[in-house]
Amino acid sequence: MMIVQGLVLLLLLSIVPTNSLICYECGCDQSDTAACDCDTTSDITDNDYCVILEQRYVGTTYIQLSRIPRNSSWIYIEDPYYILTHESIRYNLTTSQWYLWTFIVVYGCDWDLCNAPNLINSLPNSFKYNINSIWLDLNIYGTGAVTSCHHCDTEVCGNVTNSSDFIQCQMVTCDTNITSCLTYDLWNNVATGEQCYQSQCAPEYLNGEFAESYGGKYRIDIEAVVYLAQDRSKYDIWELDVFCAVKNCTRPTIFQEVSQQLTMEIGDLSAFPPTRPLTTHASTTTTPIPDPLRCYSCDCSDASTCPCSSTVVSSLDYTYCVIIREHYGQDVWTSLRHIDQNSTRVHIQDFPYLLVRESILYDEQLIQWNTTTNSIVYGCNYDLCNHPSLIPYMSNSFQMYVQEDWLNTNVKGTGQPVRNCHECPEEPQCGTSDFLDASRCPIRECNTTCLVSDIFDKPNDDLQCYQSFCAPSDSEHFHIDTNRVDIEGLLYLNKEPYTVELWEVDIYCRADDCSRPEIFSELKSNLTVVIGDLGPLDPQTSTSSQSTNNPSTTTQSTTNPPTTTSTASLLSGDSLFISL
């Protein structure tokens, strides 16, 4: 539960700017660090600072240049000029040796453009922690197995004045398949010595065949920070996690013992000046951003508004502004930001646009079809066009409905236990609407739900990709809706009369032969689009445009599909974007 995770998750928090600090805003992986040599920057408040974050996984390292608020970590950052590392000293079962693995490195600074991309390669060699292997053998590995550990029902916390009550954590016998312990100590306030202790028998996944993929069951995880404007030979430990298999290795004093054994190796810090620059203004030699585009940049969880004055400058050559509204049950998440022009699976031809994803589900108890909105995206390409005042108009922009009689006949069916289902699960078959090669998608009998998807790569040219297969049976951890239609519709606001283009249709059906390729053209014929007031969303119009179509007998619901539904691994349409 290393607390740097909380620091990472808050990299995208919304903030209120005063144009007091400029930070780079880029992302890349280790194989292409040139992608982080970007010209995108953001303006932020006095309470924020710039960061470079490196997250390391087996085979790759992800890098992010961004900014975070001062209060984004569980432990208060005394000085925003620092390097924080999360490292793990692990035991290799094959070589019987201890080795160091670095999870995360965070560099923080507080002057203009201080998180420059040229610092990326300096971070891995900044600091490394070590513990004597003999001590590790005796106190962490031991014989490789243990039968009992201290167990605390909750965290036991205390400080220098009021010590922790460790009596609450009794020694317990672990299950027979558990052979190691897990204990951690979290310093909530380094200055006052406030810390929290927790201990337990190690979780099952650390004792199974995949234990090594989780880091192994013999290790010490260390999270510590070095303040670069202070004595660089000193460090503050934020958290210690001990994974051990020695009798009484979860004793509360183990953390003091680890701290005494811990040594730090200081690497090459020449790239990080010992004192801050005298000026906090951006360099006048900075390359200007070509065709600059300023977008609002905030994330909110409120259902109706998202107050925001934070902005980010990028280039109109390869980005545009968006407002993204995503519905999760009764919760709605809103994101104002810029995205890459190539981030959508289907090419955006014009601006501004609206992209809506809806689900039509059959309620077995109410015996009716309900339509829910999963997400709405508004995209535009001029300065500050994704203004938060537009958010209330998005939910009423347009809705899509399908005739219930058609849904009952072609999706729900009559309840027969077996239906014919085309089977081409390996890859979609692409072409025009009458393209299907039956030999590639043969028909088979299906006693579960038939999943059929149509992605319109170029809606105007009738180019689409079809895929169909019989879903696996439900299990304890997997459930799929039996009668459902997901629709993605795109509307360009500068093209009248307003026409909604279908990007993707996913059908979860139990009617016979419901996976026939022509079912998508039939659905379009039975689709009703209700256009709302689009005037506020289109800067070139001042009057609203109403559709003459009336909604069918389909009713609109405010609830989402059951949370047990899992479709992400089956159909590709769960996200409107390739990546965000």
Coordinates of C-alpha atoms in Angstrom, one line a residue:
M1 CA 0.0 0.0 0.0
M2 CA 2.9 2.3 -0.7
I3 CA 1.6 5.9 -0.4
V4 CA 3.3 7.1 -3.5
Q5 CA 0.3 5.6 -5.3
G6 CA -1.7 8.4 -3.7
L7 CA 0.8 10.9 -5.1
V8 CA 0.6 9.4 -8.6
L9 CA -3.2 9.3 -8.7
L10 CA -3.4 13.0 -7.9
L11 CA -1.3 14.1 -10.9
L12 CA -4.5 15.0 -12.7
L13 CA -6.2 16.9 -9.9
S14 CA -8.0 20.0 -10.8
I15 CA -6.5 23.3 -9.7
V16 CA -7.0 27.0 -9.8
P17 CA -4.2 28.8 -11.6
T18 CA -2.7 32.2 -11.2
N19 CA -0.1 31.8 -14.0
S20 CA 2.6 31.7 -11.4
L21 CA 4.5 28.6 -12.5
I22 CA 5.0 26.8 -15.8
C23 CA 5.6 23.1 -16.0
Y24 CA 6.1 20.7 -18.9
E25 CA 3.1 18.3 -19.7
C26 CA 4.2 15.2 -21.6
G27 CA 4.2 11.4 -21.4
C28 CA 6.3 8.6 -22.9
D29 CA 7.9 5.3 -22.2
Q30 CA 11.5 4.3 -21.9
S31 CA 11.7 3.0 -25.5
D32 CA 10.8 6.4 -26.9
T33 CA 11.9 9.1 -24.5
A34 CA 12.0 11.6 -27.4
A35 CA 8.3 11.7 -27.1
C36 CA 8.8 13.5 -23.7
D37 CA 10.8 16.2 -25.4
C38 CA 7.6 18.2 -26.0
D39 CA 6.5 21.8 -26.0
T40 CA 3.3 21.3 -24.1
T41 CA 3.2 23.3 -20.8
S42 CA 0.7 24.3 -18.2
D43 CA 0.1 27.3 -15.9
I44 CA -0.6 26.5 -12.3
T45 CA -0.9 28.0 -8.8
D46 CA 1.6 28.9 -6.1
N47 CA 0.5 25.8 -4.2
D48 CA 1.6 23.5 -7.0
Y49 CA 4.9 22.4 -8.3
C50 CA 6.4 20.5 -11.3
V51 CA 7.2 16.8 -11.3
I52 CA 8.8 14.1 -13.4
L53 CA 7.4 10.7 -12.6
E54 CA 9.0 7.4 -13.6
Q55 CA 7.0 4.2 -13.1
R56 CA 8.9 1.0 -13.8
Y57 CA 7.5 -2.3 -14.7
V58 CA 9.1 -5.5 -16.0
G59 CA 10.1 -4.7 -19.6
T60 CA 9.1 -1.0 -19.7
T61 CA 9.2 2.3 -17.8
Y62 CA 6.5 4.9 -18.1
I63 CA 7.4 8.6 -17.8
Q64 CA 5.2 11.6 -17.1
L65 CA 6.1 15.3 -16.9
S66 CA 3.3 17.1 -15.1
R67 CA 2.5 19.1 -12.0
I68 CA 0.8 18.3 -8.6
P69 CA -0.6 20.2 -5.6
R70 CA 1.5 20.5 -2.5
N71 CA -1.1 18.4 -0.5
S72 CA -1.2 15.6 -3.0
S73 CA 0.8 13.1 -0.8
W74 CA -0.3 11.5 2.4
I75 CA 2.9 12.8 4.1
Y76 CA 3.5 16.6 3.8
I77 CA 6.3 17.6 1.4
E78 CA 8.5 19.9 3.5
D79 CA 10.3 21.3 0.4
P80 CA 8.9 20.8 -3.1
Y81 CA 12.5 20.4 -4.4
Y82 CA 13.1 16.7 -3.8
I83 CA 13.6 13.2 -5.2
L84 CA 11.3 10.5 -3.9
T85 CA 12.1 6.8 -4.6
H86 CA 10.1 3.6 -4.0
E87 CA 12.5 0.7 -4.0
S88 CA 12.4 -2.9 -3.2
I89 CA 15.2 -5.2 -1.9
R90 CA 14.1 -8.7 -3.0
Y91 CA 15.3 -12.2 -2.7
N92 CA 15.9 -14.1 -6.0
L93 CA 14.9 -17.8 -5.4
T94 CA 16.9 -18.9 -8.4
T95 CA 20.2 -17.3 -7.5
S96 CA 19.6 -17.2 -3.7
Q97 CA 20.8 -13.6 -3.8
W98 CA 19.3 -10.2 -2.8
Y99 CA 18.8 -7.5 -5.5
L100 CA 17.4 -4.0 -5.8
W101 CA 14.3 -3.2 -7.8
T102 CA 13.1 0.4 -8.3
F103 CA 9.4 0.9 -8.7
I104 CA 8.9 4.6 -8.8
V105 CA 11.0 7.8 -8.9
V106 CA 9.4 11.2 -8.5
Y107 CA 11.4 14.4 -9.0
G108 CA 9.7 17.6 -7.7
C109 CA 10.7 21.3 -8.2
D110 CA 9.2 24.7 -8.1
W111 CA 10.6 27.0 -10.7
D112 CA 9.5 27.6 -14.3
L113 CA 10.1 24.6 -16.6
C114 CA 12.3 22.9 -14.0
N115 CA 10.9 19.4 -14.9
A116 CA 12.7 19.5 -18.2
P117 CA 12.9 16.4 -20.3
N118 CA 16.7 16.3 -20.3
L119 CA 16.6 15.3 -16.6
I120 CA 14.8 12.0 -17.3
N121 CA 18.0 10.0 -17.7
S122 CA 19.5 11.4 -14.5
L123 CA 16.8 10.1 -12.2
P124 CA 17.6 6.4 -12.3
N125 CA 21.1 7.1 -10.9
S126 CA 20.1 9.5 -8.2
F127 CA 19.8 7.4 -5.0
K128 CA 19.9 3.7 -4.2
Y129 CA 19.2 2.0 -0.9
N130 CA 20.9 -1.2 0.4
I131 CA 20.9 -3.6 3.4
N132 CA 23.5 -6.1 4.4
S133 CA 22.6 -9.5 2.8
I134 CA 23.6 -11.4 6.0
W135 CA 21.1 -9.4 8.0
L136 CA 18.5 -10.0 5.4
D137 CA 19.1 -13.8 5.4
L138 CA 18.7 -14.0 9.2
N139 CA 15.8 -11.6 9.6
I140 CA 13.8 -11.7 6.4
Y141 CA 14.3 -15.0 4.6
G142 CA 15.3 -17.4 7.4
T143 CA 14.3 -20.9 6.4
G144 CA 11.9 -19.6 3.8
A145 CA 8.7 -20.5 5.8
V146 CA 6.9 -19.4 8.9
T147 CA 3.6 -20.6 10.5
S148 CA 2.5 -17.6 12.5
C149 CA 2.5 -13.8 12.3
H150 CA 1.3 -10.8 14.3
H151 CA -2.3 -9.8 13.2
C152 CA -3.9 -6.4 13.7
D153 CA -7.5 -5.9 12.9
T154 CA -6.8 -2.2 12.1
E155 CA -3.8 0.1 11.9
V156 CA -2.2 0.8 15.3
C157 CA -1.0 4.4 15.3
G158 CA 1.0 6.5 17.7
N159 CA 3.7 9.2 18.0
V160 CA 6.7 10.1 20.2
T161 CA 4.3 11.3 23.0
N162 CA 1.7 8.6 22.8
S163 CA 3.3 5.3 21.7
S164 CA 1.4 2.7 19.7
D165 CA -0.6 0.0 21.6
F166 CA 0.9 -3.1 20.0
I167 CA -1.1 -5.3 22.4
Q168 CA -3.9 -5.0 19.9
C169 CA -1.8 -7.1 17.4
Q170 CA -1.7 -10.7 18.6
M171 CA 0.3 -13.6 17.2
V172 CA -1.9 -15.9 15.1
T173 CA -1.4 -19.1 13.2
C174 CA -1.6 -18.7 9.5
D175 CA -3.5 -21.0 7.1
T176 CA -1.6 -24.1 6.1
N177 CA -0.9 -22.7 2.6
I178 CA 0.5 -19.4 3.9
T179 CA 4.2 -19.5 4.7
S180 CA 5.1 -15.8 5.0
C181 CA 4.1 -12.6 6.8
L182 CA 3.5 -9.0 5.7
T183 CA 3.9 -6.0 8.0
Y184 CA 4.3 -2.3 7.3
D185 CA 5.0 1.0 9.1
L186 CA 3.7 4.3 7.7
W187 CA 5.1 7.6 8.9
N188 CA 2.2 10.0 8.7
N189 CA 4.3 12.9 10.0
V190 CA 8.1 12.5 10.0
A191 CA 8.6 15.6 12.2
T192 CA 6.4 14.4 15.1
G193 CA 7.2 10.7 14.7
E194 CA 3.5 9.9 14.0
Q195 CA 3.3 6.5 12.5
C196 CA 1.0 3.6 11.9
Y197 CA 1.8 -0.2 12.2
Q198 CA -0.1 -3.0 10.5
S199 CA 0.7 -6.8 10.3
Q200 CA -0.9 -10.0 9.0
C201 CA -0.3 -13.3 7.4
A202 CA 0.7 -12.7 3.8
P203 CA -2.1 -12.8 1.3
E204 CA -2.6 -15.9 -0.8
Y205 CA -1.3 -14.5 -4.0
L206 CA 2.1 -14.0 -2.4
N207 CA 2.3 -17.8 -1.7
G208 CA 1.0 -19.1 -5.0
E209 CA 2.7 -19.8 -8.3
F210 CA 2.5 -16.1 -9.4
A211 CA 4.1 -14.8 -6.2
E212 CA 7.2 -13.6 -8.1
S213 CA 5.2 -11.5 -10.5
Y214 CA 3.9 -9.6 -7.4
G215 CA 7.5 -9.0 -6.2
G216 CA 8.0 -12.2 -4.2
K217 CA 7.3 -13.0 -0.5
Y218 CA 10.8 -12.2 0.8
R219 CA 11.5 -8.5 0.4
I220 CA 11.6 -5.0 2.0
D221 CA 9.9 -2.2 0.2
I222 CA 11.2 1.3 1.0
E223 CA 9.8 4.7 0.2
A224 CA 12.0 7.6 1.1
V225 CA 12.5 11.2 0.1
V226 CA 15.7 13.3 -0.2
Y227 CA 15.3 17.1 -0.1
L228 CA 17.7 18.5 -2.7
A229 CA 18.2 21.9 -1.2
Q230 CA 19.1 20.4 2.1
D231 CA 21.8 17.9 3.2
R232 CA 21.6 15.3 0.4
S233 CA 23.1 12.6 2.6
K234 CA 20.0 12.5 4.7
Y235 CA 16.7 11.0 3.9
D236 CA 13.2 10.7 5.4
I237 CA 11.6 7.3 5.4
W238 CA 7.9 7.5 4.5
E239 CA 7.0 3.8 4.6
L240 CA 8.6 0.4 5.1
D241 CA 6.9 -2.8 4.0
V242 CA 8.4 -6.0 5.3
F243 CA 7.6 -9.4 3.6
C244 CA 9.3 -12.1 5.7
A245 CA 9.4 -15.7 6.7
V246 CA 11.3 -15.7 10.0
K247 CA 9.8 -16.4 13.4
N248 CA 8.6 -13.1 15.0
C249 CA 9.7 -11.1 12.0
T250 CA 6.6 -8.9 12.3
R251 CA 7.8 -7.6 15.7
P252 CA 7.1 -3.9 16.0
T253 CA 10.8 -3.2 16.5
I254 CA 11.6 -4.6 13.0
F255 CA 11.3 -1.2 11.4
Q256 CA 13.8 0.4 13.7
E257 CA 16.2 -2.4 13.0
V258 CA 15.6 -2.0 9.2
S259 CA 16.3 1.7 9.5
Q260 CA 19.5 1.1 11.3
Q261 CA 20.7 -1.4 8.7
L262 CA 19.6 0.8 5.7
T263 CA 22.3 2.7 3.8
M264 CA 22.0 5.1 0.9
E265 CA 24.2 5.3 -2.1
I266 CA 24.3 8.8 -3.6
G267 CA 24.6 8.8 -7.4
D268 CA 25.4 11.6 -9.9
L269 CA 23.3 14.6 -8.8
S270 CA 25.1 17.2 -11.0
A271 CA 22.0 17.7 -13.1
F272 CA 20.1 19.0 -10.0
P273 CA 21.5 22.3 -8.7
P274 CA 22.1 22.5 -4.9
T275 CA 20.3 25.9 -4.9
R276 CA 17.3 27.0 -6.8
P277 CA 17.8 29.5 -9.7
L278 CA 17.5 33.1 -8.7
T279 CA 14.6 33.7 -11.1
T280 CA 11.4 31.7 -11.4
H281 CA 10.6 33.0 -14.8
A282 CA 10.6 30.9 -17.9
S283 CA 13.7 31.1 -20.1
T284 CA 13.4 33.5 -23.0
T285 CA 15.1 30.9 -25.3
T286 CA 12.2 28.4 -24.9
T287 CA 11.0 27.3 -28.3
P288 CA 7.5 28.7 -28.9
I289 CA 4.7 26.3 -29.3
P290 CA 3.5 26.2 -33.0
D291 CA -0.1 27.2 -33.4
P292 CA -0.7 27.3 -29.6
L293 CA -4.1 26.1 -28.3
R294 CA -5.2 26.8 -24.8
C295 CA -7.7 24.4 -23.2
Y296 CA -9.2 24.2 -19.7
S297 CA -7.7 21.4 -17.7
C298 CA -9.6 20.0 -14.7
D299 CA -11.2 16.8 -13.4
C300 CA -14.4 16.8 -11.3
S301 CA -16.7 14.2 -9.7
D302 CA -19.7 16.6 -9.4
A303 CA -22.8 15.5 -11.4
S304 CA -23.7 18.8 -12.9
T305 CA -20.7 21.3 -12.8
C306 CA -17.0 21.4 -12.9
P307 CA -15.7 24.9 -11.8
C308 CA -12.3 25.3 -13.6
S309 CA -9.9 28.1 -14.4
S310 CA -6.7 25.9 -14.9
T311 CA -5.5 25.9 -18.4
V312 CA -2.9 24.0 -20.5
V313 CA -1.3 25.2 -23.7
S314 CA -0.6 22.6 -26.5
S315 CA -0.4 22.8 -30.3
L316 CA -3.4 22.9 -32.6
D317 CA -1.3 20.9 -35.0
Y318 CA -1.9 17.7 -33.1
T319 CA -4.3 18.3 -30.3
Y320 CA -7.8 19.8 -29.6
C321 CA -9.9 20.6 -26.5
V322 CA -12.5 18.3 -25.0
I323 CA -15.1 18.0 -22.2
I324 CA -15.6 14.3 -21.3
R325 CA -18.5 13.2 -19.2
E326 CA -18.5 9.6 -18.0
H327 CA -21.3 7.9 -16.1
Y328 CA -20.7 5.2 -13.5
G329 CA -24.0 4.3 -11.9
Q330 CA -25.2 7.4 -10.1
D331 CA -21.7 9.0 -10.3
V332 CA -20.6 11.2 -13.1
W333 CA -17.0 12.1 -13.8
T334 CA -16.1 15.2 -15.8
S335 CA -12.7 15.9 -17.4
L336 CA -11.7 19.1 -19.2
R337 CA -8.5 18.7 -21.1
H338 CA -6.8 18.5 -24.5
I339 CA -6.3 15.2 -26.4
D340 CA -4.3 14.1 -29.3
Q341 CA -6.0 14.2 -32.7
N342 CA -5.2 10.5 -33.2
S343 CA -6.7 9.4 -29.9
T344 CA -10.0 8.3 -31.3
R345 CA -10.5 5.1 -33.2
V346 CA -12.4 6.8 -35.9
H347 CA -11.0 9.9 -37.5
I348 CA -12.6 13.2 -36.5
Q349 CA -13.4 15.1 -39.6
D350 CA -14.6 18.5 -38.2
F351 CA -15.1 20.6 -35.1
P352 CA -17.0 21.1 -32.9
Y353 CA -18.5 17.6 -32.4
L354 CA -20.5 15.6 -29.9
L355 CA -19.8 11.9 -29.4
V356 CA -22.4 10.0 -27.3
R357 CA -22.3 6.4 -26.1
E358 CA -25.5 4.9 -24.9
S359 CA -26.7 1.4 -23.7
I360 CA -30.2 0.0 -24.3
L361 CA -30.8 -2.8 -21.8
Y362 CA -33.8 -5.0 -21.1
D363 CA -35.0 -5.1 -17.5
E364 CA -36.4 -8.6 -16.8
Q365 CA -38.3 -7.4 -13.7
L366 CA -39.9 -4.4 -15.2
I367 CA -40.3 -6.1 -18.6
Q368 CA -39.1 -3.0 -20.5
W369 CA -36.1 -1.6 -22.3
N370 CA -34.2 1.3 -20.7
T371 CA -31.7 3.6 -22.3
T372 CA -28.8 4.9 -20.3
T373 CA -26.0 7.3 -21.2
N374 CA -22.5 6.0 -20.6
S375 CA -20.4 8.9 -21.9
I376 CA -20.6 12.2 -23.8
V377 CA -17.6 13.9 -25.4
Y378 CA -17.6 17.5 -26.7
G379 CA -14.6 18.3 -28.9
C380 CA -13.5 21.7 -30.3
N381 CA -10.4 23.4 -31.6
Y382 CA -10.1 27.1 -30.6
D383 CA -8.8 28.7 -27.4
L384 CA -10.8 27.9 -24.2
C385 CA -13.6 26.4 -26.2
N386 CA -14.1 23.6 -23.6
H387 CA -15.5 26.1 -21.1
P388 CA -17.1 24.5 -18.0
S389 CA -20.3 26.5 -18.6
L390 CA -21.1 24.2 -21.5
I391 CA -21.3 21.1 -19.3
P392 CA -25.1 21.4 -18.4
Y393 CA -26.0 21.5 -22.1
M394 CA -24.2 18.2 -23.0
S395 CA -26.6 15.8 -21.3
N396 CA -29.5 17.2 -23.4
S397 CA -27.6 17.4 -26.7
F398 CA -29.0 14.3 -28.3
Q399 CA -30.4 10.8 -27.4
M400 CA -30.7 7.6 -29.4
Y401 CA -33.6 5.1 -29.2
V402 CA -34.5 1.9 -30.9
Q403 CA -38.0 0.7 -31.4
E404 CA -39.0 -1.8 -28.7
D405 CA -40.8 -4.2 -31.0
W406 CA -37.7 -4.5 -33.1
L407 CA -35.6 -5.1 -30.0
N408 CA -37.9 -7.8 -28.7
T409 CA -37.8 -9.7 -32.0
N410 CA -34.2 -9.3 -33.0
V411 CA -32.3 -9.0 -29.7
K412 CA -34.3 -10.6 -26.9
G413 CA -36.0 -13.3 -28.9
T414 CA -38.5 -15.8 -27.6
G415 CA -36.4 -17.3 -24.9
Q416 CA -35.2 -20.3 -26.9
P417 CA -32.2 -22.0 -25.2
V418 CA -30.1 -22.3 -28.3
R419 CA -29.5 -19.8 -31.2
N420 CA -27.4 -19.7 -34.3
C421 CA -24.4 -17.4 -33.9
H422 CA -21.7 -16.5 -36.4
E423 CA -18.2 -17.3 -35.0
C424 CA -15.2 -15.2 -35.8
P425 CA -13.6 -14.3 -32.4
E426 CA -10.0 -14.0 -33.5
E427 CA -10.3 -10.8 -35.5
P428 CA -13.0 -8.6 -37.2
Q429 CA -13.8 -8.9 -40.8
C430 CA -13.7 -5.6 -42.6
G431 CA -15.3 -4.2 -45.8
T432 CA -18.6 -2.7 -46.9
S433 CA -22.0 -3.6 -45.6
D434 CA -22.5 -6.6 -48.0
F435 CA -18.9 -7.9 -47.6
L436 CA -19.2 -10.9 -45.2
D437 CA -17.2 -14.0 -46.2
A438 CA -19.3 -16.8 -44.6
S439 CA -16.3 -19.1 -44.5
R440 CA -14.5 -16.7 -42.1
C441 CA -17.5 -16.5 -39.7
P442 CA -19.2 -19.9 -39.8
I443 CA -22.5 -20.4 -38.0
R444 CA -22.5 -22.5 -34.8
E445 CA -25.0 -23.3 -32.1
C446 CA -24.8 -21.0 -29.0
N447 CA -26.5 -21.7 -25.7
T448 CA -25.2 -18.4 -24.1
T449 CA -25.3 -14.9 -25.4
C450 CA -24.2 -14.0 -28.9
L451 CA -21.9 -11.0 -29.1
V452 CA -21.8 -9.1 -32.3
S453 CA -20.0 -5.8 -33.1
D454 CA -19.8 -3.4 -36.0
I455 CA -17.2 -0.7 -36.0
F456 CA -17.6 2.0 -38.7
D457 CA -14.1 3.0 -39.5
K458 CA -15.4 5.5 -42.2
P459 CA -19.1 6.0 -41.7
N460 CA -19.5 8.1 -44.8
D461 CA -17.9 5.4 -47.0
D462 CA -19.8 2.5 -45.5
L463 CA -16.5 1.0 -44.4
Q464 CA -17.0 -1.2 -41.3
C465 CA -15.5 -4.1 -39.4
Y466 CA -17.8 -6.9 -38.2
Q467 CA -17.1 -9.4 -35.5
S468 CA -19.2 -12.1 -33.8
F469 CA -18.8 -15.0 -31.3
C470 CA -20.6 -17.0 -28.7
A471 CA -19.9 -15.7 -25.2
P472 CA -18.4 -17.9 -22.5
S473 CA -20.7 -19.1 -19.8
D474 CA -21.1 -17.0 -16.7
S475 CA -19.0 -17.7 -13.7
E476 CA -18.5 -16.4 -10.2
H477 CA -16.2 -13.6 -11.5
F478 CA -17.7 -13.1 -14.9
H479 CA -21.2 -12.0 -16.0
I480 CA -22.4 -10.5 -19.2
D481 CA -25.8 -8.9 -20.0
T482 CA -28.1 -11.1 -22.1
N483 CA -30.1 -8.4 -23.9
R484 CA -28.3 -5.2 -24.6
V485 CA -27.3 -2.8 -27.4
D486 CA -24.5 -0.3 -27.1
I487 CA -24.4 2.5 -29.6
E488 CA -21.8 5.2 -30.3
G489 CA -23.1 8.2 -32.3
L490 CA -21.2 11.2 -33.6
L491 CA -22.7 14.5 -34.5
Y492 CA -20.9 17.4 -36.2
L493 CA -22.3 20.7 -35.0
N494 CA -21.4 22.7 -38.1
K495 CA -23.3 20.4 -40.5
E496 CA -27.0 21.0 -41.0
P497 CA -29.4 19.3 -41.0
Y498 CA -28.0 17.5 -38.0
T499 CA -27.1 13.9 -38.7
V500 CA -25.8 11.3 -36.3
E501 CA -23.2 9.0 -37.7
L502 CA -22.8 5.6 -36.0
W503 CA -19.3 4.8 -34.9
E504 CA -19.9 1.5 -33.3
V505 CA -22.8 -0.8 -32.5
D506 CA -22.4 -3.8 -30.0
I507 CA -25.3 -6.2 -29.7
Y508 CA -25.6 -8.8 -26.9
C509 CA -28.5 -11.0 -28.1
R510 CA -30.3 -14.3 -27.6
A511 CA -32.7 -14.1 -30.6
D512 CA -32.1 -16.7 -33.3
D513 CA -29.6 -15.6 -36.1
C514 CA -29.2 -12.2 -34.3
S515 CA -25.5 -12.0 -35.4
R516 CA -26.4 -11.7 -39.1
P517 CA -24.3 -8.9 -40.7
E518 CA -27.4 -7.1 -42.0
I519 CA -28.8 -6.6 -38.4
F520 CA -26.8 -3.3 -38.2
S521 CA -28.5 -1.8 -41.2
E522 CA -31.8 -3.0 -39.8
L523 CA -31.0 -1.3 -36.5
K524 CA -30.2 2.0 -38.2
S525 CA -33.6 1.8 -39.9
N526 CA -35.3 1.5 -36.5
L527 CA -33.1 4.1 -34.8
T528 CA -34.7 7.4 -33.6
V529 CA -32.4 10.3 -32.7
V530 CA -33.8 13.1 -30.6
I531 CA -31.9 16.4 -31.0
G532 CA -31.9 18.8 -28.1
D533 CA -30.7 22.4 -27.8
L534 CA -27.3 22.5 -29.5
G535 CA -27.1 26.3 -29.8
P536 CA -24.8 26.9 -26.7
L537 CA -22.4 24.2 -28.0
D538 CA -22.0 25.7 -31.5
P539 CA -20.3 29.0 -31.5
Q540 CA -21.6 29.8 -35.0
T541 CA -25.3 29.5 -34.1
S542 CA -27.5 31.2 -31.6
T543 CA -30.8 29.3 -32.0
S544 CA -31.5 25.8 -31.0
S545 CA -32.3 23.0 -33.5
Q546 CA -35.0 20.5 -32.6
S547 CA -35.6 17.2 -34.3
T548 CA -39.1 16.5 -35.5
N549 CA -38.7 12.9 -34.5
N550 CA -40.4 11.8 -31.3
P551 CA -38.9 9.2 -29.0
S552 CA -40.3 5.7 -29.4
T553 CA -41.8 3.9 -26.5
T554 CA -38.3 3.4 -25.1
T555 CA -38.0 5.0 -21.7
Q556 CA -34.9 6.7 -20.4
S557 CA -33.3 5.5 -17.2
T558 CA -30.9 7.1 -14.8
T559 CA -29.3 3.8 -13.8
N560 CA -26.4 2.1 -15.5
P561 CA -26.0 -1.6 -16.3
P562 CA -25.3 -3.9 -13.3
T563 CA -21.8 -3.5 -11.9
T564 CA -21.2 -7.2 -12.4
T565 CA -21.3 -6.8 -16.2
S566 CA -17.9 -7.4 -17.8
T567 CA -17.5 -6.6 -21.5
A568 CA -14.1 -4.9 -21.8
S569 CA -12.4 -8.1 -22.9
L570 CA -15.1 -9.1 -25.3
L571 CA -16.1 -6.1 -27.3
S572 CA -13.8 -3.2 -28.2
G573 CA -16.3 -0.4 -27.6
D574 CA -15.9 0.2 -23.9
S575 CA -13.7 3.2 -24.4
L576 CA -14.4 6.0 -26.9
F577 CA -10.7 6.6 -27.2
I578 CA -7.6 4.6 -28.0
S579 CA -5.9 6.2 -25.0
L580 CA -6.4 9.3 -22.9

